[in-house]
PDB file of C-alpha atoms in Angstrom:
ATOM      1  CA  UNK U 377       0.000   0.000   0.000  1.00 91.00           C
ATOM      2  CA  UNK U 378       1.019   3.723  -0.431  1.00 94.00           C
ATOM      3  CA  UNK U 379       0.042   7.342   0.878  1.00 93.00           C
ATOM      4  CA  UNK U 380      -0.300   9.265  -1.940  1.00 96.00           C
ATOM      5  CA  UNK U 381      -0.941  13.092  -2.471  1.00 96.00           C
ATOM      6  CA  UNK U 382      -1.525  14.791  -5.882  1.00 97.00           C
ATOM      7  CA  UNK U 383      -2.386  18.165  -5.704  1.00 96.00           C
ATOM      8  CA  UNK U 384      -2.609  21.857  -7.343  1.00 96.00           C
ATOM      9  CA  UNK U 385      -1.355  24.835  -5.560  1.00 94.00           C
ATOM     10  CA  UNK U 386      -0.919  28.193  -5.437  1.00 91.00           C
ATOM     11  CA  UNK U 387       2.858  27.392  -5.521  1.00 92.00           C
ATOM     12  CA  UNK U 388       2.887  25.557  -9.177  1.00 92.00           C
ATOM     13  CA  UNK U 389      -0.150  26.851 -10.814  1.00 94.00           C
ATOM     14  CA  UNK U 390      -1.085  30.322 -12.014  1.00 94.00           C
ATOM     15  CA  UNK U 391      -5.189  31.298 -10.472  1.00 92.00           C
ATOM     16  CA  UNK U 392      -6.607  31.399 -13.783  1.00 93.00           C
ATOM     17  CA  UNK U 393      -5.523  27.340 -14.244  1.00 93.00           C
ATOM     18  CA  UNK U 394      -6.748  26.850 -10.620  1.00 91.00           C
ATOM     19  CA  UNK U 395     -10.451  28.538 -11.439  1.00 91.00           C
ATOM     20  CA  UNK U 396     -10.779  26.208 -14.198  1.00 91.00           C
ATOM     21  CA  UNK U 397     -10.017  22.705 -11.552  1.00 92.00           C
ATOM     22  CA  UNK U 398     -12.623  24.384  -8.943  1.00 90.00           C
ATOM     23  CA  UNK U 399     -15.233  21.649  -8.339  1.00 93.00           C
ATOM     24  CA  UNK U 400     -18.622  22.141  -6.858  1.00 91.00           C
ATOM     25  CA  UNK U 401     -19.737  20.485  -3.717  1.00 85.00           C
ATOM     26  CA  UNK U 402     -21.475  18.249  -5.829  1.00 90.00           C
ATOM     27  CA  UNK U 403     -18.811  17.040  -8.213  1.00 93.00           C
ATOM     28  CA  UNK U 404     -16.575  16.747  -5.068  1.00 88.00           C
ATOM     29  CA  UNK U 405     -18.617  14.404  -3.555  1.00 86.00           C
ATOM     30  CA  UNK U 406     -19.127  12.518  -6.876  1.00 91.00           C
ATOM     31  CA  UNK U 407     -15.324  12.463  -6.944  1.00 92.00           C
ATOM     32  CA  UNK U 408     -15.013  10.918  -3.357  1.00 88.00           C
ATOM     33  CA  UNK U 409     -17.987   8.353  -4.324  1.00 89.00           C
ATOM     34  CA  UNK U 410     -16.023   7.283  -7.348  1.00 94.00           C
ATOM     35  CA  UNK U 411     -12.706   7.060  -5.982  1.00 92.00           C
ATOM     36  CA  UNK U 412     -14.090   4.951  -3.107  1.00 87.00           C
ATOM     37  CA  UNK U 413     -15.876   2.750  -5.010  1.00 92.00           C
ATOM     38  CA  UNK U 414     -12.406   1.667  -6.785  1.00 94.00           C
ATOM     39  CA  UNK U 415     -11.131  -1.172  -4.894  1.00 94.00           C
ATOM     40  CA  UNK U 416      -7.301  -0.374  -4.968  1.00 96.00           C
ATOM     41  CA  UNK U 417      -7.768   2.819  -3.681  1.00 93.00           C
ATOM     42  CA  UNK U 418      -9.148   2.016   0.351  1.00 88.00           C
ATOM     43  CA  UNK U 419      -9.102   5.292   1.340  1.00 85.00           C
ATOM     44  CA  UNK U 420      -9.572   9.196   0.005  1.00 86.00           C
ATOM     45  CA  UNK U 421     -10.111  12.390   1.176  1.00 85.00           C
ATOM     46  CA  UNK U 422     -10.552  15.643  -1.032  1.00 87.00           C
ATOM     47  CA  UNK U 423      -9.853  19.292   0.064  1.00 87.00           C
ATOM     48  CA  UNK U 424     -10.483  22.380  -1.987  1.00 87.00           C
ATOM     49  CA  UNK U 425      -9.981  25.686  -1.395  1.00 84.00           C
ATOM     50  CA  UNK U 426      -9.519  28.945  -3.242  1.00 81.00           C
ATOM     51  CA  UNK U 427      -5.833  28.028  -3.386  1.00 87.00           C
ATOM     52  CA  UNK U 428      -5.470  24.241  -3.732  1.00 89.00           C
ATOM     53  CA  UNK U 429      -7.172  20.979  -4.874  1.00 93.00           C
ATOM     54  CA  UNK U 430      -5.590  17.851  -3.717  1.00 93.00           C
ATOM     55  CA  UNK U 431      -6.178  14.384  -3.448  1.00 94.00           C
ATOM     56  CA  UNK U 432      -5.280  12.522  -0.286  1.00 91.00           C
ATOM     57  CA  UNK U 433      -5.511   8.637  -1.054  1.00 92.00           C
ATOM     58  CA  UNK U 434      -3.937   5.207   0.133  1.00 92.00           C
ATOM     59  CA  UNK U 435      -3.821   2.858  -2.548  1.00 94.00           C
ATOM     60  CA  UNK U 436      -2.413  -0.391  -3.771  1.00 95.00           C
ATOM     61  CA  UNK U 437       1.517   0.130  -4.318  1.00 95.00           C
ATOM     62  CA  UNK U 438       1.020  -0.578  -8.045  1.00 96.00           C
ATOM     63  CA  UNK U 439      -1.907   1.011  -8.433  1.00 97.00           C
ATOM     64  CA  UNK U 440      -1.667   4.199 -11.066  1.00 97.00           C
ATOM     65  CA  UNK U 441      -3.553   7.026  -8.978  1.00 96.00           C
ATOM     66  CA  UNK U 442      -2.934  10.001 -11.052  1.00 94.00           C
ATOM     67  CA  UNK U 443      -3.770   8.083 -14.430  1.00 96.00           C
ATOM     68  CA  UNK U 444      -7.225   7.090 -12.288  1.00 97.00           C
ATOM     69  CA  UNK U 445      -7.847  10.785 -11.567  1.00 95.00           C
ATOM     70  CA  UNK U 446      -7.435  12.203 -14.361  1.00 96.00           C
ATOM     71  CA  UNK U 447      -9.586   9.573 -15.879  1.00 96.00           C
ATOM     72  CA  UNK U 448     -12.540  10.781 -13.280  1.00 96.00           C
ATOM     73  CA  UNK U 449     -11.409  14.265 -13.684  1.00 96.00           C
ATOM     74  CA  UNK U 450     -12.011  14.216 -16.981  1.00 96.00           C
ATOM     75  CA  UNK U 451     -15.223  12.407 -16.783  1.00 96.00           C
ATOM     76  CA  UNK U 452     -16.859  15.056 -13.931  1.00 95.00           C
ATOM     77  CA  UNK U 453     -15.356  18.318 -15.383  1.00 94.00           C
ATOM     78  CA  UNK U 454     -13.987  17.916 -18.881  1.00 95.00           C
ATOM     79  CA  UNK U 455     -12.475  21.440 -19.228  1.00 92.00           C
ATOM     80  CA  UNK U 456     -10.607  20.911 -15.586  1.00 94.00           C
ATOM     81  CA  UNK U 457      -8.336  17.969 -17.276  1.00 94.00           C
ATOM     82  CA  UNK U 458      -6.155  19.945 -18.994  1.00 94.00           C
ATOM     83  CA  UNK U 459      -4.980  21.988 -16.724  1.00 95.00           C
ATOM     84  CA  UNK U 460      -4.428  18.776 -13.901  1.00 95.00           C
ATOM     85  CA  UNK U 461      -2.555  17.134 -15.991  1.00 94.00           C
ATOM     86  CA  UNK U 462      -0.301  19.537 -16.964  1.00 96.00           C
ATOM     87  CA  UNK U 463       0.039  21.268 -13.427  1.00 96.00           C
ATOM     88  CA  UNK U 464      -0.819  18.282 -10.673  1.00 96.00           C
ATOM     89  CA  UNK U 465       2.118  16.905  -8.889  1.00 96.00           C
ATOM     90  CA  UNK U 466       3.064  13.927  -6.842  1.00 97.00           C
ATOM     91  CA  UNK U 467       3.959  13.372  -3.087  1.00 97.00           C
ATOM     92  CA  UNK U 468       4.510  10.410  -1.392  1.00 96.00           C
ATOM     93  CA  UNK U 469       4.761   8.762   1.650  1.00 94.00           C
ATOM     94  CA  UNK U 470       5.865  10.468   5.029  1.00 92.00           C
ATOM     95  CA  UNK U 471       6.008  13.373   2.918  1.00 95.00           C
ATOM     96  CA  UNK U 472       2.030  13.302   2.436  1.00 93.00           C
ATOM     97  CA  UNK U 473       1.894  13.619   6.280  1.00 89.00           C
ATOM     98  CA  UNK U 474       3.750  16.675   6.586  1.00 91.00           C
ATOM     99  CA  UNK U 475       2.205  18.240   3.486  1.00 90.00           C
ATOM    100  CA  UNK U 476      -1.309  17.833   5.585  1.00 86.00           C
ATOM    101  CA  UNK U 477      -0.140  19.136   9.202  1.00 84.00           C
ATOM    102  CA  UNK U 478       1.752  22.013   7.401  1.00 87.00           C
ATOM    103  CA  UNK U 479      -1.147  23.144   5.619  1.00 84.00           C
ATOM    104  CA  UNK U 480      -3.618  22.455   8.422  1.00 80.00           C
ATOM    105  CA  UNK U 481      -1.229  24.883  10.318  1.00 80.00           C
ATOM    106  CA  UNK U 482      -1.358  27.427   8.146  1.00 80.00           C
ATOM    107  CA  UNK U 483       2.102  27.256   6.958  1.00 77.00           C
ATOM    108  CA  UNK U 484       1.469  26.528   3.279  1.00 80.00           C
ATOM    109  CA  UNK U 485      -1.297  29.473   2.693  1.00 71.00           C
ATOM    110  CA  UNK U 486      -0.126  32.581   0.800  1.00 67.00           C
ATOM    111  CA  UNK U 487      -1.082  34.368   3.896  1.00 66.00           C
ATOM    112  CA  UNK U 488       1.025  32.684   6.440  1.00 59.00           C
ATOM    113  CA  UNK U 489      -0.208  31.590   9.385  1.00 55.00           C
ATOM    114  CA  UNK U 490      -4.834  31.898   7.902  1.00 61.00           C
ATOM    115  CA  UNK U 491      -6.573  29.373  10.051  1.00 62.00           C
ATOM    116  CA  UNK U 492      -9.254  28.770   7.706  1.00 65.00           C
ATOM    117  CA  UNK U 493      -7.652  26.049   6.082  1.00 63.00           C
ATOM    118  CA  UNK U 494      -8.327  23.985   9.607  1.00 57.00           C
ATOM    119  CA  UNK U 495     -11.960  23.988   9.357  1.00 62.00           C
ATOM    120  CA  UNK U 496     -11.503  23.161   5.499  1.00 66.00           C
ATOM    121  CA  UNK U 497      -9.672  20.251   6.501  1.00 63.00           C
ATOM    122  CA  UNK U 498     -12.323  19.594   9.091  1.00 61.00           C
ATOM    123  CA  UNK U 499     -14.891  19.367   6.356  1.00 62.00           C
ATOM    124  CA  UNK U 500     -12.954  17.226   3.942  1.00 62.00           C
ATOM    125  CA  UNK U 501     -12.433  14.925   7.011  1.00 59.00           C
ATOM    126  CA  UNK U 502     -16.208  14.616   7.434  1.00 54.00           C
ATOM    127  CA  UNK U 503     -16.770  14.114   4.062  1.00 58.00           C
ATOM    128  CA  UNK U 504     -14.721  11.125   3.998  1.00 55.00           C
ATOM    129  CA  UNK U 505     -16.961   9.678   7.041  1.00 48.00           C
ATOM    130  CA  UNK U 506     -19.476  10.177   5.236  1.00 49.00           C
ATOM    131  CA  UNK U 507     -19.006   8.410   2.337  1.00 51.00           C
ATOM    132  CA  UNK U 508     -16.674   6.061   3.158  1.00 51.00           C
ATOM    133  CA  UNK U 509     -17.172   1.699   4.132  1.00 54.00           C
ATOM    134  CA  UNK U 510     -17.311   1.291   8.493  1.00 45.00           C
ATOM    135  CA  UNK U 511     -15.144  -2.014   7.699  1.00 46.00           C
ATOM    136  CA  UNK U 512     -12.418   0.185   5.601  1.00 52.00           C
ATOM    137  CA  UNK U 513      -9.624   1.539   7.986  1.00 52.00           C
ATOM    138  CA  UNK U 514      -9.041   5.189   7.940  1.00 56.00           C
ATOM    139  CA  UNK U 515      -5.582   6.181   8.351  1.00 59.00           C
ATOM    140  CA  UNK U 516      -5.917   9.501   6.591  1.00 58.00           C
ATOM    141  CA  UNK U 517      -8.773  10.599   8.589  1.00 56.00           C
ATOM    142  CA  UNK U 518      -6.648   9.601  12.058  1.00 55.00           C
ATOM    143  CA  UNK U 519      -4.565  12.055  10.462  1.00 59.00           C
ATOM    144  CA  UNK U 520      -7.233  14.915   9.605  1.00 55.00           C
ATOM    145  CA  UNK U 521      -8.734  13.629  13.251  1.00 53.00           C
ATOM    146  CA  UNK U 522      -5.061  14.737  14.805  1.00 58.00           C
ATOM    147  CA  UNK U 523      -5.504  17.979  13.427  1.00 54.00           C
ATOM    148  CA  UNK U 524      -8.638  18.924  15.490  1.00 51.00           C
TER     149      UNK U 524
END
């Protein structure tokens, strides 16, 4: 199994590319409903703000994620795949855990230190309880959970 992060940012992607990968609450949770429904993927969360999309999943270790979203990218919000293939990136591991705490803290916003992105995270978490299987485990909402 891996943790697995693929994301947009402020820090590799220009706002007018990040308008066009902004998902409604709806597609989000169409998103989450597909993602969880794939059975190499056991867990996902998805958090969205004005300044990031990103895709928190643990998956089978062979398992092609980003090939898989932009598959279901494509399929909820045609004119968002473009721009997340040629701007998403790739974290891994470890890694993945201190992207999450350092942007729950506020120390990846462009306005260092915002505390908004907590309750964001919050959210996402929920979502993920709310859609996901009681018998799969959740070790990326522990980790979301933490943050509180």
């Amino acid at each position: 199994m891996k943790l697995v992060l693929y994301n947009i940012t402020h820090h590799n992607c220009p706002v007018d590319h990040r308008e066009k990968v902004a998902f409604t609450l709806q597609q989000r949770q169409l998103i989450l409903k597909n993602i969880h429904a794939e059975e190499k993927i056991s867990e996902a969360v998805v958090l969205q703000t004005c300044n990031r999309l990103e895709f928190y999943m643990y998956a089978e270790k062979n398992f092609d994620c980003n090939a898989f979203l932009t598959k279901l990218i494509k399929k909820v919000h045609p004119p968002a795949a473009d721009t997340w293939k040629k701007y998403s990136k790739q974290t891994l591991g470890i890694d993945v855990v201190h992207h999450l705490f350092t942007v729950a803290a506020g120390l990846d916003s462009q306005m260092l230190g915002e505390n908004q992105i907590l309750s964001q995270a919050k959210a996402a978490y929920l979502s993920l309880i709310h859609i996901s299987e009681p018998t799969r485990p959740l070790y990326i909402s522990y980790a979301v959970f933490c943050l509180k």
